[in-house]
PDB file of C-alpha atoms in Angstrom:
ATOM      1  CA  UNK Y  16      -0.250  -0.136   0.142  1.00 48.00           C
ATOM      2  CA  UNK Y  17       1.385   3.833  -0.603  1.00 52.00           C
ATOM      3  CA  UNK Y  18       2.240   5.251   2.733  1.00 62.00           C
ATOM      4  CA  UNK Y  19       0.097   8.270   3.301  1.00 73.00           C
ATOM      5  CA  UNK Y  20       3.089  10.538   3.126  1.00 76.00           C
ATOM      6  CA  UNK Y  21       3.439  10.287  -0.431  1.00 76.00           C
ATOM      7  CA  UNK Y  22      -0.198  11.757  -0.363  1.00 75.00           C
ATOM      8  CA  UNK Y  23       0.907  14.284   1.639  1.00 82.00           C
ATOM      9  CA  UNK Y  24       3.892  15.088  -0.238  1.00 80.00           C
ATOM     10  CA  UNK Y  25       1.154  15.722  -3.396  1.00 81.00           C
ATOM     11  CA  UNK Y  26      -0.550  18.037  -1.380  1.00 83.00           C
ATOM     12  CA  UNK Y  27       2.061  19.979  -0.474  1.00 85.00           C
ATOM     13  CA  UNK Y  28       3.395  19.896  -3.983  1.00 84.00           C
ATOM     14  CA  UNK Y  29      -0.122  21.279  -5.193  1.00 85.00           C
ATOM     15  CA  UNK Y  30      -0.339  23.774  -2.426  1.00 87.00           C
ATOM     16  CA  UNK Y  31       2.964  25.157  -3.464  1.00 86.00           C
ATOM     17  CA  UNK Y  32       1.976  25.291  -7.092  1.00 87.00           C
ATOM     18  CA  UNK Y  33      -1.150  27.724  -5.406  1.00 87.00           C
ATOM     19  CA  UNK Y  34       0.971  29.843  -3.637  1.00 87.00           C
ATOM     20  CA  UNK Y  35       3.521  30.347  -6.777  1.00 88.00           C
ATOM     21  CA  UNK Y  36       1.012  30.834  -9.455  1.00 89.00           C
ATOM     22  CA  UNK Y  37       0.946  34.372  -8.368  1.00 88.00           C
ATOM     23  CA  UNK Y  38       4.917  34.907  -8.686  1.00 88.00           C
ATOM     24  CA  UNK Y  39       4.873  33.320 -11.790  1.00 89.00           C
ATOM     25  CA  UNK Y  40       1.766  35.681 -12.863  1.00 89.00           C
ATOM     26  CA  UNK Y  41       3.715  38.284 -11.597  1.00 88.00           C
ATOM     27  CA  UNK Y  42       7.212  37.358 -13.497  1.00 88.00           C
ATOM     28  CA  UNK Y  43       5.131  36.769 -16.602  1.00 89.00           C
ATOM     29  CA  UNK Y  44       3.384  40.368 -16.365  1.00 89.00           C
ATOM     30  CA  UNK Y  45       6.788  42.290 -15.535  1.00 87.00           C
ATOM     31  CA  UNK Y  46       8.269  40.176 -18.484  1.00 87.00           C
ATOM     32  CA  UNK Y  47       5.187  41.702 -20.692  1.00 86.00           C
ATOM     33  CA  UNK Y  48       5.766  45.297 -19.898  1.00 87.00           C
ATOM     34  CA  UNK Y  49       9.584  44.651 -20.967  1.00 86.00           C
ATOM     35  CA  UNK Y  50       7.732  43.994 -24.486  1.00 83.00           C
ATOM     36  CA  UNK Y  51       7.482  47.799 -25.233  1.00 81.00           C
ATOM     37  CA  UNK Y  52      11.291  48.882 -23.714  1.00 83.00           C
ATOM     38  CA  UNK Y  53      13.532  48.987 -26.556  1.00 83.00           C
ATOM     39  CA  UNK Y  54      16.358  48.170 -24.363  1.00 86.00           C
ATOM     40  CA  UNK Y  55      15.557  44.293 -24.539  1.00 86.00           C
ATOM     41  CA  UNK Y  56      15.335  41.866 -27.290  1.00 87.00           C
ATOM     42  CA  UNK Y  57      11.704  41.742 -27.910  1.00 87.00           C
ATOM     43  CA  UNK Y  58      11.907  38.119 -29.677  1.00 90.00           C
ATOM     44  CA  UNK Y  59      14.036  37.271 -26.420  1.00 90.00           C
ATOM     45  CA  UNK Y  60      11.205  38.674 -24.041  1.00 88.00           C
ATOM     46  CA  UNK Y  61       8.336  37.069 -26.171  1.00 89.00           C
ATOM     47  CA  UNK Y  62       9.803  33.461 -25.784  1.00 91.00           C
ATOM     48  CA  UNK Y  63      10.937  33.560 -22.546  1.00 89.00           C
ATOM     49  CA  UNK Y  64       7.269  34.712 -21.389  1.00 89.00           C
ATOM     50  CA  UNK Y  65       5.720  31.942 -23.609  1.00 92.00           C
ATOM     51  CA  UNK Y  66       8.447  29.409 -22.070  1.00 91.00           C
ATOM     52  CA  UNK Y  67       7.652  30.437 -18.885  1.00 91.00           C
ATOM     53  CA  UNK Y  68       4.138  29.658 -18.990  1.00 92.00           C
ATOM     54  CA  UNK Y  69       4.603  26.669 -20.781  1.00 93.00           C
ATOM     55  CA  UNK Y  70       6.766  25.178 -18.171  1.00 91.00           C
ATOM     56  CA  UNK Y  71       4.478  26.539 -15.557  1.00 91.00           C
ATOM     57  CA  UNK Y  72       1.380  24.587 -17.472  1.00 92.00           C
ATOM     58  CA  UNK Y  73       3.570  21.491 -18.331  1.00 92.00           C
ATOM     59  CA  UNK Y  74       4.299  21.575 -14.400  1.00 90.00           C
ATOM     60  CA  UNK Y  75       0.914  21.663 -13.008  1.00 90.00           C
ATOM     61  CA  UNK Y  76      -0.214  19.232 -15.376  1.00 91.00           C
ATOM     62  CA  UNK Y  77       2.553  16.622 -14.299  1.00 89.00           C
ATOM     63  CA  UNK Y  78       1.712  17.177 -11.065  1.00 88.00           C
ATOM     64  CA  UNK Y  79      -2.127  16.574 -11.715  1.00 89.00           C
ATOM     65  CA  UNK Y  80      -1.283  13.358 -13.650  1.00 89.00           C
ATOM     66  CA  UNK Y  81       1.205  12.085 -10.857  1.00 85.00           C
ATOM     67  CA  UNK Y  82      -1.835  12.540  -8.479  1.00 85.00           C
ATOM     68  CA  UNK Y  83      -4.192  10.533 -10.707  1.00 87.00           C
ATOM     69  CA  UNK Y  84      -1.592   7.535 -11.194  1.00 86.00           C
ATOM     70  CA  UNK Y  85      -1.093   7.777  -7.606  1.00 83.00           C
ATOM     71  CA  UNK Y  86      -4.676   7.686  -7.050  1.00 83.00           C
ATOM     72  CA  UNK Y  87      -5.065   4.777  -9.401  1.00 84.00           C
ATOM     73  CA  UNK Y  88      -2.213   3.347  -7.999  1.00 83.00           C
ATOM     74  CA  UNK Y  89      -4.023   2.792  -4.679  1.00 81.00           C
ATOM     75  CA  UNK Y  90      -6.876   1.594  -6.077  1.00 85.00           C
ATOM     76  CA  UNK Y  91      -5.202  -0.988  -7.292  1.00 86.00           C
ATOM     77  CA  UNK Y  92      -3.253  -1.905  -4.246  1.00 83.00           C
ATOM     78  CA  UNK Y  93      -6.284  -2.125  -2.515  1.00 85.00           C
ATOM     79  CA  UNK Y  94      -8.021  -4.198  -4.979  1.00 89.00           C
ATOM     80  CA  UNK Y  95      -4.666  -6.314  -4.481  1.00 89.00           C
ATOM     81  CA  UNK Y  96      -5.055  -6.734  -0.927  1.00 87.00           C
ATOM     82  CA  UNK Y  97      -8.906  -7.659  -1.412  1.00 89.00           C
ATOM     83  CA  UNK Y  98      -7.903 -10.239  -3.498  1.00 90.00           C
ATOM     84  CA  UNK Y  99      -5.110 -11.775  -1.613  1.00 91.00           C
ATOM     85  CA  UNK Y 100      -7.511 -11.680   1.513  1.00 89.00           C
ATOM     86  CA  UNK Y 101     -10.228 -13.326  -0.587  1.00 90.00           C
ATOM     87  CA  UNK Y 102      -7.596 -15.883  -1.737  1.00 91.00           C
ATOM     88  CA  UNK Y 103      -6.527 -16.628   1.859  1.00 90.00           C
ATOM     89  CA  UNK Y 104     -10.096 -17.012   3.193  1.00 88.00           C
ATOM     90  CA  UNK Y 105     -10.611 -19.460   0.300  1.00 89.00           C
ATOM     91  CA  UNK Y 106      -7.261 -20.981   1.036  1.00 87.00           C
ATOM     92  CA  UNK Y 107      -8.443 -21.034   5.074  1.00 86.00           C
ATOM     93  CA  UNK Y 108     -11.616 -22.326   4.493  1.00 85.00           C
ATOM     94  CA  UNK Y 109      -9.729 -25.025   1.966  1.00 83.00           C
ATOM     95  CA  UNK Y 110      -7.719 -25.971   4.607  1.00 80.00           C
ATOM     96  CA  UNK Y 111     -10.205 -26.388   7.366  1.00 80.00           C
ATOM     97  CA  UNK Y 112     -12.430 -28.306   5.236  1.00 76.00           C
ATOM     98  CA  UNK Y 113      -9.818 -30.816   4.089  1.00 74.00           C
ATOM     99  CA  UNK Y 114      -8.617 -31.042   7.644  1.00 69.00           C
ATOM    100  CA  UNK Y 115     -11.961 -31.709   8.813  1.00 62.00           C
ATOM    101  CA  UNK Y 116     -13.305 -33.962   5.574  1.00 59.00           C
ATOM    102  CA  UNK Y 117     -10.142 -35.687   6.087  1.00 57.00           C
ATOM    103  CA  UNK Y 118     -10.333 -36.246  10.181  1.00 58.00           C
ATOM    104  CA  UNK Y 119     -13.529 -36.769  10.206  1.00 62.00           C
ATOM    105  CA  UNK Y 120     -13.659 -39.350   7.313  1.00 71.00           C
ATOM    106  CA  UNK Y 121     -10.257 -41.147   8.918  1.00 77.00           C
ATOM    107  CA  UNK Y 122     -12.732 -41.032  12.417  1.00 79.00           C
ATOM    108  CA  UNK Y 123     -16.095 -42.244  10.336  1.00 79.00           C
ATOM    109  CA  UNK Y 124     -14.401 -44.811   9.079  1.00 76.00           C
ATOM    110  CA  UNK Y 125     -12.768 -45.834  12.358  1.00 81.00           C
ATOM    111  CA  UNK Y 126     -16.226 -45.461  13.808  1.00 83.00           C
ATOM    112  CA  UNK Y 127     -17.749 -47.562  10.997  1.00 81.00           C
ATOM    113  CA  UNK Y 128     -15.255 -50.196  11.282  1.00 82.00           C
ATOM    114  CA  UNK Y 129     -16.341 -50.810  14.673  1.00 85.00           C
ATOM    115  CA  UNK Y 130     -19.906 -50.808  14.334  1.00 83.00           C
ATOM    116  CA  UNK Y 131     -19.302 -53.313  11.405  1.00 81.00           C
ATOM    117  CA  UNK Y 132     -17.452 -55.588  13.932  1.00 82.00           C
ATOM    118  CA  UNK Y 133     -20.042 -55.313  16.840  1.00 81.00           C
ATOM    119  CA  UNK Y 134     -22.688 -55.690  14.256  1.00 79.00           C
ATOM    120  CA  UNK Y 135     -20.727 -59.011  12.671  1.00 74.00           C
ATOM    121  CA  UNK Y 136     -20.174 -60.271  16.107  1.00 75.00           C
ATOM    122  CA  UNK Y 137     -23.699 -59.213  17.463  1.00 71.00           C
ATOM    123  CA  UNK Y 138     -25.266 -61.275  14.246  1.00 72.00           C
ATOM    124  CA  UNK Y 139     -23.258 -64.123  14.428  1.00 70.00           C
ATOM    125  CA  UNK Y 140     -24.382 -64.380  18.241  1.00 69.00           C
ATOM    126  CA  UNK Y 141     -27.835 -63.724  17.180  1.00 64.00           C
ATOM    127  CA  UNK Y 142     -28.032 -66.395  14.580  1.00 65.00           C
ATOM    128  CA  UNK Y 143     -26.098 -68.992  17.222  1.00 64.00           C
ATOM    129  CA  UNK Y 144     -28.534 -68.396  19.735  1.00 62.00           C
ATOM    130  CA  UNK Y 145     -31.523 -69.099  17.061  1.00 55.00           C
ATOM    131  CA  UNK Y 146     -30.239 -71.929  15.885  1.00 55.00           C
ATOM    132  CA  UNK Y 147     -29.887 -73.488  19.327  1.00 57.00           C
ATOM    133  CA  UNK Y 148     -33.388 -72.535  20.433  1.00 51.00           C
ATOM    134  CA  UNK Y 149     -33.860 -72.666  24.216  1.00 47.00           C
ATOM    135  CA  UNK Y 150     -35.996 -75.575  23.814  1.00 46.00           C
ATOM    136  CA  UNK Y 151     -33.241 -77.899  22.529  1.00 50.00           C
ATOM    137  CA  UNK Y 152     -35.072 -78.286  18.707  1.00 50.00           C
ATOM    138  CA  UNK Y 153     -32.260 -77.802  17.190  1.00 46.00           C
ATOM    139  CA  UNK Y 154     -28.491 -78.703  17.900  1.00 46.00           C
ATOM    140  CA  UNK Y 155     -25.470 -77.005  16.253  1.00 46.00           C
ATOM    141  CA  UNK Y 156     -22.261 -79.011  15.779  1.00 47.00           C
ATOM    142  CA  UNK Y 157     -18.964 -77.079  14.544  1.00 49.00           C
ATOM    143  CA  UNK Y 158     -18.170 -80.065  12.314  1.00 49.00           C
ATOM    144  CA  UNK Y 159     -21.124 -80.833  10.388  1.00 48.00           C
ATOM    145  CA  UNK Y 160     -22.929 -77.639  10.993  1.00 49.00           C
ATOM    146  CA  UNK Y 161     -26.993 -77.671  11.612  1.00 45.00           C
ATOM    147  CA  UNK Y 162     -28.261 -81.240  13.261  1.00 44.00           C
ATOM    148  CA  UNK Y 163     -31.944 -82.001  13.924  1.00 41.00           C
TER     149      UNK Y 163
END
């Protein structure tokens, strides 16, 4: 991000230009008064006036352009910061989801395996109990299976 000090500098430059505008106008007015004086080369006086006015105008334009460039640069930096913030948030959310889903998946798998083991054991016990029946109608033999 562009430091606020640069903006203060630009404001100071613009303030300086405003205060110096009067001085430049006084110099140009004095030079114009010399145009009628035969002691001075009139062509040189006219060229000097035009050069001063042209350079002053260029200076003011450059300061305005520099200020506009800084403002657009600040906006670009803000957009860049916002983009980085958005990317960081997306990455953080993704990391959290991956961490939760991987850990959750592993934990869920462990829980499911344990549940399947318990169900399998209970299922076997339930089957054995039903096959044996308490009234001894059915007998279970490990070697031959079910015997009537």
